[in-house]
Amino acid sequence: MTPAHFAFSSTFTLGLMGLTFHRTHLLSALLCLEGMMLSLFIAFALWTLQLNSSSFSIAPMILLAFSACEASAGLGLLVATARTHGSDRMQNLNLLQC
Amino acid sequence: MAPNTHTTLVTSLIIMILFVLARPYLLSLLPKEKILATLRSLTVKGVLTAFILSLPVAISVLCVEDNAFAFSIPWFSTPSFDIFFSVKYDLYAAIFVPVALYVTWSILVFATSYMKGNPKIDHFFLFLLIFLISMILLVSSNNMFQLFIGWEGVGIMSFLLISWWYGRADANTSALQAVLYNRVGDVGMLFTMAWMATNLNSLELDVLFNNAGNYNLTAPLCGLMLAAAGKSAQFGLHPWLPAAMEGPTPVSALLHSSTMVVAGIFLLIRFSPLMDGNQFALTTCLWMGALTTFFTAVCALAQNDIKKIIAFSTSSQLGLMMVAIGLNQPQLAFFHICTHAFFKAMLFMCAGSFIHALNDEQDIRKMGGLFNLLPTTSTCFTIGSLALIGTPFLAGFYSKDAIIEALAVTHLNSCALLFVLVATSFTAVYSLRLIYYVTMGQPRFSPLLAISENDPAILKPLARLAWGSIVAGLLITCIFTPFKTPVMTLPPLAKTIAIVVTVMGLLFALELAKQTSKQLKHSPNPFTHHFSNMLGYFPLVFHRMAPKMSLYFGQHLANQMMDQTWMEKSGPKKASNTNESASAALTAAQRGMIKTFLTLFLLTSVLGVLIVLF
């Protein structure tokens, strides 16, 4: 595995683990999600260069745009959580807990 | 006189003695009210009459050839075993009974004054009477069954009399202690009875002595020694005797100094023909006695209760009697029993007089200067103490000195000799300590007490026992021909070793008494004092440890090994516990927490990647 390959793979994995193992704040999950998106963006950017497929050059831009939409959706969810539960602490999101 | 005359005289006198002693008890069974009030004087008169009647019996026994009268009536007969009612009034019984009756008579007269305020005083006298009858049954029996009846009788009366003031918790625990320790000894007695019944098919002592040569006698003798250790408070089974001082002073004077505690020694004296050849039994008796006399003399040095000090001196003298038996000299032990009865009963009665005069104060640290206030009692106390330590030509000298001389010339372990000599010197030390604290110096009690000894019911018995303490030794030496020849020539040190050791103890104690008003060290060394005061920590450790271990063990066996194992650790409760913990673990993962979901998602994706790649 090339170093660049390893770099974004590890970034993606670390971000995924941070998303699943978040402890207190929802915001940290969203931040990890953004980290994942960033690593995917780097992956797409390197795809065109490494694999010489120039028809895939538009992919990173589309990913970036969709990532921005998704980030804003996530932030909207965060604001809604803060409005209903008072904070973004994970332990307050226990409606489904038995 | 011809033997037939003797027999008639003795038989009639013995029957009269038994009747005279039993009369108050039989009269008490009648429902008439006014008899109860006269029981006191009836008992006293009965015992006096019995004493006077027993003297010709003793003289007859001395005149007759074998020095014994015996008779035997069949009692129970089963196809395989017969029990007789057999009495052997030999020299031992014939001399012990007058001594015991004389001492009992004095104590009963004393008790009429000491227990005066007590509404149940007539019951008290009846208890003492039943005790006396049991004791006489014990010493005159020729049959182990009858001896056992007397043995148990004195044990039960001891229990009832120690807990006379049964409202007091200490009295109840002391009575229980007495019964339990005696019971441990009774196991030995029952073992010996069973051995005799199975091996010799009879419980008669005559049969035993005739046929004993064929058997190995170590087992029954061990049983007898255990019985004697329990009843006579030898080391290991000794704590009940000082605790028995919870009973009233007449009880202490009669039971726990003169009569009941010598029952164990008397048993060994009766069986001494068997112990003659068995060196193991003799050595065990010697060591048991030496250890007892030394240990209890050490414990007596730092006690503060007047009755406890006298109780420990009793225990020490019992050890000395056991040493005499261990030296194969049962007659010397018997001699010491008789002389010891006089001065020990007198010491207890003097203590009772002191306690009564000081309004029930028993602590010697709060007595003092009583020589001027209670002169007769103090004088008798001093006479008794001098007799106890073996002052030449008082009663105790004849028996105690004989035992120590025999100890000095016998081929035995010198450590046992050392123990006994040190205990003899300690006897002098604690006797002097007692006299110093009680009769000398300045009074340490409130001057408002009305101290008097005007009651003739106290003074006359004291005087009688004082005369007994002085002349009894001489009298008994003159009547007895010793069975075993005493050693006639000794080196001067061996002959006088008892006196030398006693005088050294007295000088040492005088020196210590002088130091009570000075302070030579800046801080005391409490180690030896605490060891002695707490009775060597023996009751502290064993009375707690033995029941705790038994209860602990019982709990472990019954509760934990059986119930808990079968029900909780392996049976139904195990199933329910397993189910509960399994379901608790499972539901912990299914609470609806987001983290659980996401973790599972990650795990699954990692797993999938790994499977695809490898």
XYZ file of C-alpha atoms in Angstrom:
712
model
C 0.000 0.000 0.000
C 1.401 3.354 -0.950
C 1.764 5.937 1.752
C -0.934 8.128 0.272
C -3.288 5.168 0.087
C -2.501 4.309 3.649
C -2.983 7.911 4.735
C -6.516 8.351 3.560
C -7.500 4.773 4.477
C -6.348 5.303 8.009
C -7.968 8.691 8.176
C -11.243 7.178 7.019
C -11.004 4.332 9.527
C -10.108 6.591 12.385
C -12.927 8.899 11.556
C -15.339 5.972 11.367
C -14.206 4.753 14.781
C -14.546 8.207 16.211
C -18.059 8.363 14.789
C -19.068 5.056 16.380
C -17.290 5.478 19.707
C -18.222 9.073 20.428
C -18.781 9.595 24.091
C -20.556 12.740 25.091
C -21.273 15.222 22.363
C -23.159 14.745 19.101
C -20.994 17.470 17.640
C -17.933 15.244 17.900
C -19.762 12.639 15.807
C -20.528 15.217 13.165
C -16.963 16.401 13.170
C -15.766 12.850 12.640
C -18.251 12.590 9.797
C -16.678 15.647 8.237
C -13.279 14.059 8.691
C -14.504 11.022 6.851
C -15.808 13.191 4.050
C -12.458 14.926 3.832
C -10.615 11.656 3.514
C -13.023 10.531 0.823
C -12.387 13.762 -1.012
C -8.652 13.140 -0.914
C -9.286 9.582 -2.049
C -11.304 10.745 -5.036
C -8.704 13.339 -5.868
C -5.952 10.769 -5.854
C -8.054 8.301 -7.858
C -7.857 10.455 -10.976
C -4.117 10.906 -10.561
C -3.108 7.364 -9.666
C -5.389 5.443 -11.944
C -5.170 7.817 -14.860
C -8.913 7.981 -15.376
C -9.448 11.579 -16.380
C -13.167 11.132 -16.823
C -13.484 10.839 -13.088
C -12.092 14.364 -12.465
C -15.480 15.836 -11.628
C -16.099 13.367 -8.780
C -14.287 15.237 -6.016
C -16.250 18.423 -6.710
C -19.561 16.600 -6.610
C -18.531 14.898 -3.399
C -17.613 18.227 -1.881
C -20.945 19.723 -2.766
C -22.911 16.832 -1.411
C -20.724 16.809 1.696
C -21.585 20.427 2.326
C -25.280 19.644 2.027
C -24.973 16.770 4.333
C -22.969 18.768 6.848
C -25.616 21.431 6.907
C -28.291 18.759 7.363
C -26.302 17.400 10.245
C -25.922 20.824 11.766
C -29.638 21.362 11.393
C -30.211 18.147 13.295
C -27.780 19.337 15.963
C -29.621 22.626 16.339
C -32.950 20.789 16.526
C -31.506 18.507 19.236
C -30.225 21.510 21.152
C -33.661 23.109 20.892
C -35.560 20.078 22.180
C -33.102 18.535 24.634
C -31.279 21.638 25.789
C -27.811 20.373 24.822
C -26.213 17.954 22.407
C -25.189 15.402 25.016
C -25.656 11.817 23.849
C -27.042 10.622 27.149
C -30.099 12.805 26.638
C -31.028 10.981 23.437
C -32.525 8.038 25.296
C -36.096 7.944 24.064
C -35.658 4.458 22.636
C -33.809 3.160 25.702
C -35.470 0.519 27.780
C -13.473 -56.253 122.328
C -14.539 -59.176 120.260
C -15.109 -58.610 116.566
C -18.819 -59.317 116.863
C -19.277 -56.558 119.395
C -17.465 -54.178 117.161
C -19.616 -55.152 114.232
C -22.827 -54.674 116.146
C -21.709 -51.350 117.501
C -20.593 -50.066 114.159
C -23.655 -51.227 112.298
C -26.026 -49.689 114.782
C -24.079 -46.459 114.901
C -23.922 -46.150 111.140
C -27.656 -46.686 110.865
C -28.202 -44.023 113.517
C -25.892 -41.636 111.737
C -27.762 -42.037 108.485
C -31.090 -41.606 110.192
C -30.004 -38.539 112.081
C -28.686 -36.981 108.922
C -31.713 -37.849 106.841
C -34.283 -36.759 109.413
C -34.392 -33.055 108.563
C -34.725 -33.854 104.891
C -37.498 -36.381 105.455
C -39.308 -33.979 107.756
C -39.121 -31.288 105.126
C -41.162 -33.469 102.802
C -44.117 -33.220 105.164
C -46.562 -30.443 104.362
C -46.625 -28.904 107.825
C -45.671 -25.254 107.889
C -44.067 -24.936 111.277
C -41.534 -27.632 110.562
C -39.818 -25.457 108.001
C -38.746 -22.935 110.607
C -37.169 -25.545 112.849
C -35.239 -27.198 110.054
C -32.267 -25.014 110.667
C -31.686 -26.095 114.233
C -32.697 -29.677 113.384
C -29.995 -29.829 110.735
C -27.347 -28.406 113.018
C -28.273 -30.740 115.833
C -28.456 -33.666 113.438
C -24.973 -33.075 112.120
C -23.595 -32.646 115.631
C -25.210 -35.909 116.715
C -23.854 -37.655 113.650
C -20.372 -36.386 114.446
C -20.539 -37.633 118.000
C -21.852 -40.990 116.796
C -19.138 -41.342 114.172
C -16.339 -41.088 116.705
C -16.942 -44.528 118.303
C -17.234 -45.919 114.789
C -13.812 -44.540 113.955
C -12.364 -45.978 117.138
C -13.913 -49.378 116.387
C -12.488 -49.337 112.906
C -9.048 -48.706 114.347
C -9.405 -51.597 116.783
C -10.599 -54.202 114.319
C -8.091 -56.351 112.475
C -8.351 -55.354 108.849
C -9.360 -51.852 109.788
C -12.534 -52.163 107.777
C -16.207 -53.013 107.951
C -18.021 -53.957 104.837
C -21.444 -55.167 103.851
C -23.194 -55.723 100.599
C -26.869 -56.133 99.635
C -28.024 -57.146 96.174
C -29.798 -54.269 94.473
C -30.359 -54.815 90.760
C -29.957 -58.198 89.161
C -30.020 -58.598 85.417
C -29.236 -61.915 83.749
C -25.735 -60.785 82.888
C -24.868 -58.192 85.488
C -25.484 -57.608 89.195
C -25.298 -54.341 91.051
C -24.972 -54.366 94.818
C -25.412 -51.739 97.481
C -22.097 -52.207 99.217
C -20.485 -50.128 101.900
C -16.866 -50.368 102.941
C -16.172 -48.404 106.058
C -12.429 -48.657 106.071
C -9.809 -46.460 107.682
C -10.103 -43.779 105.036
C -13.871 -43.469 105.341
C -13.804 -43.862 109.120
C -11.456 -40.927 109.619
C -12.825 -38.732 106.863
C -16.446 -38.887 108.035
C -15.822 -37.461 111.541
C -13.596 -34.757 110.074
C -16.186 -33.857 107.460
C -18.991 -33.880 110.025
C -17.057 -31.695 112.454
C -16.252 -29.178 109.759
C -19.825 -29.280 108.439
C -21.227 -28.741 111.908
C -19.064 -25.665 112.404
C -20.009 -24.332 108.985
C -23.714 -24.886 109.594
C -23.554 -22.955 112.843
C -21.703 -20.214 111.001
C -24.310 -20.259 108.239
C -27.141 -19.652 110.702
C -25.567 -16.257 111.267
C -24.159 -15.559 107.800
C -27.348 -16.301 105.859
C -29.624 -14.776 108.481
C -31.467 -12.309 106.307
C -32.178 -14.800 103.564
C -35.832 -15.959 103.391
C -34.842 -19.307 101.868
C -32.314 -20.137 104.544
C -33.992 -23.443 105.354
C -33.659 -24.563 101.753
C -30.007 -23.640 101.979
C -29.561 -25.911 104.962
C -31.386 -28.708 103.199
C -29.121 -28.354 100.177
C -26.065 -28.559 102.408
C -27.539 -31.614 104.098
C -28.181 -33.409 100.807
C -24.636 -32.565 99.808
C -23.324 -34.059 103.032
C -25.287 -37.268 102.546
C -23.966 -37.588 98.975
C -20.434 -37.072 100.189
C -20.743 -39.727 102.869
C -22.229 -42.071 100.271
C -19.233 -41.376 98.053
C -16.544 -42.056 100.646
C -18.110 -45.160 102.090
C -18.995 -46.935 98.884
C -17.348 -50.153 97.844
C -19.013 -50.125 94.483
C -18.351 -47.859 91.520
C -22.057 -47.422 90.852
C -22.724 -46.128 94.354
C -19.625 -43.983 94.179
C -20.919 -42.500 90.967
C -24.260 -41.717 92.618
C -22.432 -39.824 95.351
C -20.156 -38.221 92.749
C -23.036 -36.873 90.709
C -24.886 -35.880 93.877
C -22.071 -33.637 95.038
C -21.724 -32.218 91.533
C -25.397 -31.274 91.345
C -25.456 -29.784 94.824
C -22.382 -27.779 93.930
C -24.262 -26.413 90.913
C -27.342 -25.538 92.971
C -25.366 -23.937 95.741
C -23.003 -21.885 93.583
C -26.003 -20.355 91.832
C -27.770 -19.695 95.122
C -28.113 -16.031 94.260
C -29.314 -16.907 90.803
C -30.358 -13.386 89.969
C -26.707 -12.617 89.432
C -25.442 -13.459 85.957
C -21.932 -14.200 87.202
C -23.284 -16.793 89.622
C -25.142 -18.580 86.854
C -22.152 -18.679 84.538
C -19.922 -19.907 87.353
C -22.356 -22.684 88.203
C -22.461 -23.686 84.543
C -18.677 -23.667 84.447
C -18.581 -25.964 87.470
C -21.052 -28.392 85.936
C -19.351 -28.456 82.540
C -15.859 -29.000 83.871
C -17.126 -31.706 86.219
C -18.912 -33.319 83.295
C -15.672 -33.570 81.350
C -14.289 -35.485 84.313
C -17.389 -37.643 84.521
C -16.671 -38.948 81.036
C -13.488 -40.467 82.434
C -15.416 -41.968 85.319
C -17.990 -43.522 83.027
C -15.248 -44.904 80.819
C -13.649 -46.617 83.787
C -17.012 -47.989 84.906
C -17.658 -49.334 81.423
C -14.202 -50.891 81.291
C -14.786 -52.585 84.611
C -18.239 -53.786 83.681
C -17.104 -55.266 80.379
C -13.800 -56.758 81.474
C -14.563 -57.876 85.002
C -18.349 -58.199 84.886
C -18.676 -56.384 88.172
C -18.451 -52.881 89.551
C -17.288 -53.964 92.998
C -13.963 -52.621 94.112
C -13.027 -55.874 95.881
C -13.487 -57.833 92.670
C -11.385 -55.265 90.852
C -8.514 -55.385 93.290
C -8.425 -59.172 93.258
C -8.490 -59.647 89.512
C -6.630 -56.609 88.308
C -3.267 -58.252 87.897
C -4.169 -59.881 84.611
C -5.092 -56.717 82.756
C -3.305 -53.715 81.396
C -4.734 -51.040 83.645
C -3.571 -47.918 81.849
C -6.936 -47.203 80.202
C -9.169 -47.300 83.303
C -6.566 -45.415 85.308
C -6.518 -42.673 82.690
C -10.288 -42.472 83.029
C -9.985 -42.160 86.784
C -7.321 -39.494 86.492
C -9.532 -37.519 84.140
C -12.384 -37.797 86.640
C -10.121 -36.629 89.450
C -8.790 -33.777 87.325
C -12.323 -32.586 86.671
C -13.593 -32.835 90.210
C -10.418 -31.681 91.950
C -9.634 -28.805 89.616
C -6.282 -29.916 88.262
C -4.634 -27.845 85.570
C -6.619 -27.800 82.341
C -9.910 -28.269 84.166
C -9.251 -25.755 86.921
C -11.089 -22.504 86.100
C -14.320 -23.540 87.764
C -12.901 -23.471 91.259
C -12.101 -19.750 91.532
C -15.301 -18.975 89.664
C -17.202 -21.056 92.223
C -16.554 -18.342 94.761
C -19.727 -16.700 93.497
C -21.591 -18.911 95.923
C -22.175 -17.904 99.534
C -19.208 -18.278 101.883
C -20.556 -21.346 103.757
C -20.781 -23.083 100.376
C -17.209 -22.137 99.564
C -16.084 -23.307 102.962
C -17.811 -26.648 102.786
C -17.817 -27.665 99.185
C -14.973 -25.984 97.535
C -12.350 -26.318 100.193
C -12.868 -29.312 102.393
C -15.238 -31.777 100.949
C -16.302 -31.818 97.359
C -13.042 -30.988 95.671
C -11.249 -33.707 97.579
C -13.650 -36.254 96.092
C -11.403 -36.620 93.073
C -8.337 -37.175 95.219
C -10.348 -39.586 97.366
C -11.259 -41.556 94.272
C -7.589 -41.955 93.395
C -6.809 -42.905 96.991
C -9.470 -45.620 96.843
C -7.983 -46.957 93.626
C -4.390 -46.664 94.778
C -3.780 -50.436 94.851
C -4.322 -50.352 91.099
C -1.994 -47.431 90.568
C 0.760 -49.109 92.530
C 2.349 -50.898 89.612
C 1.468 -48.546 86.790
C 4.330 -46.106 86.420
C 2.642 -44.159 83.631
C -0.346 -43.307 85.826
C 1.876 -42.334 88.737
C 3.991 -40.053 86.591
C 0.913 -38.429 85.069
C -0.527 -37.764 88.518
C 2.767 -36.338 89.682
C 3.046 -33.958 86.767
C -0.597 -32.959 86.848
C -0.271 -32.165 90.526
C 3.035 -30.329 90.221
C 1.775 -28.192 87.344
C -1.479 -27.431 89.144
C 0.153 -26.443 92.382
C 2.686 -24.198 90.658
C 0.272 -22.537 88.246
C -2.445 -21.812 90.794
C 0.092 -20.508 93.303
C 1.323 -18.092 90.619
C -2.254 -17.014 89.892
C -2.959 -16.430 93.586
C -0.175 -13.894 93.909
C -1.962 -11.021 92.173
C -5.632 -11.548 92.944
C -7.529 -8.881 94.803
C -10.588 -10.756 95.987
C -10.092 -12.425 99.341
C -12.171 -15.452 98.445
C -10.366 -15.959 95.158
C -6.984 -16.005 96.866
C -8.199 -18.655 99.278
C -9.745 -20.587 96.365
C -6.432 -20.604 94.558
C -4.673 -21.776 97.679
C -7.187 -24.628 97.813
C -6.359 -25.476 94.231
C -2.658 -25.394 95.036
C -3.104 -27.768 97.980
C -5.168 -30.079 95.771
C -2.219 -30.167 93.400
C -0.033 -31.099 96.340
C -2.388 -33.960 97.201
C -2.214 -35.139 93.616
C 1.586 -35.005 93.841
C 1.383 -37.236 96.937
C -0.676 -39.736 94.966
C 1.830 -39.541 92.168
C 4.552 -40.453 94.639
C 2.619 -43.646 95.428
C 1.799 -42.368 98.928
C -2.000 -42.292 99.070
C -2.023 -42.212 102.816
C -0.125 -38.941 102.897
C -2.619 -37.489 100.445
C -5.473 -38.632 102.679
C -3.759 -37.155 105.698
C -3.433 -33.859 103.896
C -7.140 -33.981 102.965
C -8.076 -34.247 106.637
C -5.806 -31.524 107.962
C -6.496 -29.252 105.001
C -10.235 -29.436 105.715
C -9.787 -27.798 109.089
C -7.684 -24.828 108.239
C -9.187 -24.157 104.840
C -12.746 -24.127 106.180
C -11.563 -21.828 108.923
C -9.905 -19.487 106.431
C -13.128 -19.290 104.459
C -15.185 -18.654 107.552
C -12.832 -15.886 108.631
C -13.135 -14.412 105.157
C -16.908 -14.622 105.525
C -16.720 -12.844 108.847
C -14.566 -10.096 107.322
C -16.916 -9.723 104.372
C -19.976 -9.586 106.601
C -18.410 -7.061 108.952
C -17.383 -4.763 106.094
C -20.868 -4.900 104.592
C -20.105 -7.287 101.735
C -16.750 -5.889 100.730
C -14.533 -8.585 99.242
C -11.656 -6.592 97.809
C -8.549 -6.735 99.993
C -7.429 -3.374 98.703
C -10.358 -1.935 100.628
C -9.638 -3.716 103.874
C -6.955 -3.009 106.396
C -6.270 -2.631 110.075
C -8.834 -5.274 110.942
C -6.579 -6.736 113.592
C -7.728 -4.142 116.086
C -11.339 -4.143 114.956
C -11.992 -7.883 114.607
C -9.386 -9.467 116.859
C -10.789 -12.986 117.166
C -11.377 -13.353 113.462
C -7.944 -11.975 112.631
C -6.331 -14.326 115.099
C -8.090 -17.324 113.631
C -7.181 -16.094 110.162
C -3.544 -15.935 111.129
C -3.663 -19.377 112.730
C -5.243 -20.793 109.593
C -2.668 -19.153 107.347
C 0.192 -20.406 109.518
C -1.251 -23.908 109.392
C -1.573 -23.579 105.604
C 2.032 -22.620 105.044
C 3.223 -25.506 107.207
C 4.363 -23.880 110.406
C 6.006 -26.577 112.478
C 3.651 -28.574 114.683
C 0.424 -26.969 113.533
C -1.916 -29.211 111.571
C -0.633 -28.480 108.111
C 2.956 -29.236 109.036
C 2.451 -32.939 109.643
C 0.907 -33.638 106.285
C 2.624 -31.052 104.086
C 6.105 -31.669 105.418
C 5.630 -35.413 105.059
C 4.673 -34.989 101.415
C 7.615 -32.739 100.650
C 10.035 -35.070 102.445
C 8.694 -37.969 100.422
C 9.127 -35.812 97.314
C 12.719 -35.074 98.237
C 13.741 -38.701 98.646
C 11.869 -40.315 95.759
C 13.496 -41.013 92.454
C 11.691 -38.566 90.229
C 12.077 -35.690 87.838
C 13.668 -32.802 89.692
C 11.621 -30.304 87.713
C 8.490 -31.534 89.482
C 10.282 -31.130 92.804
C 11.237 -27.595 91.822
C 7.643 -26.740 90.908
C 6.354 -27.974 94.238
C 9.005 -26.140 96.247
C 8.404 -22.889 94.388
C 4.674 -23.324 94.947
C 5.323 -23.863 98.662
C 7.248 -20.622 98.860
C 4.494 -18.856 96.931
C 2.022 -20.184 99.506
C 3.928 -18.278 102.135
C 4.046 -15.189 99.912
C 0.354 -14.940 99.189
C -0.605 -15.862 102.744
C 1.546 -13.065 104.050
C 0.122 -10.736 101.412
C -3.381 -11.623 102.534
C -2.638 -11.071 106.213
C -0.785 -7.853 105.460
C -3.584 -6.374 103.386
C -6.460 -7.497 105.558
C -5.326 -7.250 109.144
C -2.360 -4.922 109.223
C -1.806 -1.294 108.403
C -4.348 1.443 108.324
C -7.999 0.917 107.400
C -8.859 1.585 103.782
C -12.633 1.501 104.152
C -15.232 4.011 105.182
C -15.197 4.725 108.923
C -18.990 4.723 109.001
C -19.177 0.913 108.933
C -20.358 -0.720 112.128
C -17.797 -3.476 112.487
C -18.492 -6.140 115.051
C -17.978 -9.811 115.645
C -20.213 -10.159 118.654
C -22.189 -13.053 117.236
C -21.324 -16.288 119.066
C -22.607 -18.187 116.049
C -19.552 -16.880 114.213
C -16.997 -16.969 116.989
C -17.643 -20.438 118.373
C -17.201 -22.313 115.070
C -14.054 -20.315 114.394
C -12.679 -21.295 117.756
C -13.553 -24.944 117.201
C -11.854 -25.041 113.830
C -8.887 -23.166 115.247
C -8.453 -25.898 117.845
C -8.840 -28.412 115.052
C -6.169 -26.667 112.956
C -3.761 -26.838 115.854
C -4.212 -30.377 117.121
C -5.624 -32.337 114.189
C -2.255 -33.056 112.675
C -0.867 -34.423 115.907
C -3.987 -36.472 116.613
C -4.096 -38.110 113.216
C -0.363 -38.839 113.272
C -0.788 -40.554 116.613
C -3.680 -42.746 115.504
C -2.442 -43.755 112.088
C 0.172 -46.395 111.492
C 1.568 -45.566 108.088
C 1.192 -48.292 105.485
C 4.498 -47.387 103.885
C 7.511 -46.705 106.037
C 8.652 -43.125 105.761
C 12.335 -42.549 105.155
C 13.991 -42.140 108.526
C 17.349 -40.643 107.646
C 17.733 -37.678 105.359
C 20.425 -35.116 104.714
C 19.645 -31.998 106.755
C 18.824 -29.864 103.717
C 16.371 -32.437 102.362
C 14.694 -32.726 105.734
C 14.265 -29.013 106.215
C 13.714 -27.992 102.610
C 10.030 -27.196 103.158
C 10.709 -24.914 106.107
C 13.649 -23.250 104.394
C 11.650 -22.541 101.271
C 8.698 -21.261 103.295
C 10.859 -18.961 105.395
C 12.524 -17.631 102.268
C 9.085 -16.946 100.822
C 8.031 -15.148 104.000
C 11.141 -12.975 104.043
C 10.667 -12.158 100.378
C 7.044 -11.217 100.987
C 7.980 -9.047 103.959
C 10.465 -7.226 101.798
C 7.795 -6.693 99.147
C 5.370 -5.466 101.788
C 7.895 -2.881 102.894
C 8.069 -1.601 99.340
C 4.380 -0.752 99.176
C 5.082 2.622 100.689
C 8.090 3.426 98.522
C 8.439 3.963 94.799
C 11.642 2.392 93.574
C 10.940 2.347 89.841
C 9.480 5.159 87.812
C 7.077 2.907 85.954
C 5.836 -0.543 86.841
C 6.434 -3.700 84.846
C 2.931 -4.987 84.331
C 3.718 -8.180 82.414
C 3.982 -10.647 85.276
C 1.261 -8.957 87.297
C -1.189 -9.122 84.429
C -0.305 -12.746 83.744
C -1.049 -13.641 87.335
C -4.102 -11.435 87.702
C -5.762 -12.729 84.546
C -5.184 -16.322 85.721
C -2.621 -16.974 83.030
C -5.176 -15.883 80.395
C -6.532 -19.441 80.511
C -10.222 -18.639 81.042
C -9.951 -15.673 78.698
C -8.750 -17.820 75.816
C -10.463 -21.131 76.343
C -13.901 -20.040 77.454
C -14.205 -17.988 74.303
C -12.271 -20.139 71.865
C -13.757 -23.568 72.459
C -17.433 -22.611 72.053
C -16.605 -20.282 69.177
C -14.742 -23.032 67.327
C -17.560 -25.495 67.924
C -20.246 -23.091 66.810
C -18.197 -21.971 63.832
C -17.545 -25.543 62.789
C -21.199 -26.406 63.251
C -22.252 -23.474 61.169
C -19.849 -24.396 58.423
C -20.966 -28.006 58.330
C -24.686 -27.576 58.659
C -25.277 -24.264 57.079
C -22.653 -23.826 54.450
C -21.642 -27.290 53.449
C -25.096 -28.793 53.345
C -27.750 -26.153 52.902
C -25.867 -23.534 51.019
C -24.065 -25.951 48.706
C -27.035 -28.035 47.752
C -29.553 -25.271 47.458
C -27.700 -22.209 46.417
C -24.522 -23.228 44.729
C -25.688 -26.201 42.712
C -29.421 -26.715 42.852
C -32.421 -24.573 42.075
C -30.901 -21.267 43.094
C -27.951 -21.886 40.861
C -30.226 -22.193 37.848
C -32.060 -19.023 38.709
C -28.849 -17.088 39.363
C -27.344 -18.204 36.092
C -30.445 -17.209 34.194
C -30.581 -13.843 35.877
C -26.966 -12.947 35.184
C -27.144 -14.157 31.582
C -30.245 -12.143 30.850
C -28.786 -9.103 32.589
C -25.716 -9.318 30.394
C -27.805 -9.683 27.285
C -30.170 -6.872 28.004
C -27.230 -4.595 28.674
C -26.500 -4.658 24.961
C -30.062 -4.006 23.911
C -30.898 -0.810 25.670
C -31.418 1.235 22.567
C -28.262 3.245 22.954
C -26.951 4.822 19.788
C -23.419 3.888 20.645
C -24.333 0.223 20.624
C -25.781 0.551 17.193
C -22.799 2.384 15.790
C -20.292 0.022 17.412
C -22.027 -2.935 15.927
C -22.049 -1.208 12.577
C -18.299 -0.665 12.727
C -17.636 -4.194 13.829
C -19.690 -5.646 11.068
C -18.044 -3.510 8.405
C -14.560 -4.349 9.630
C -15.493 -8.004 9.676
C -16.838 -7.801 6.152
C -13.682 -6.096 4.876
C -11.517 -8.691 6.506
C -13.498 -11.563 5.038
C -13.378 -10.067 1.559
C -9.663 -9.364 1.739
C -8.451 -12.623 3.355
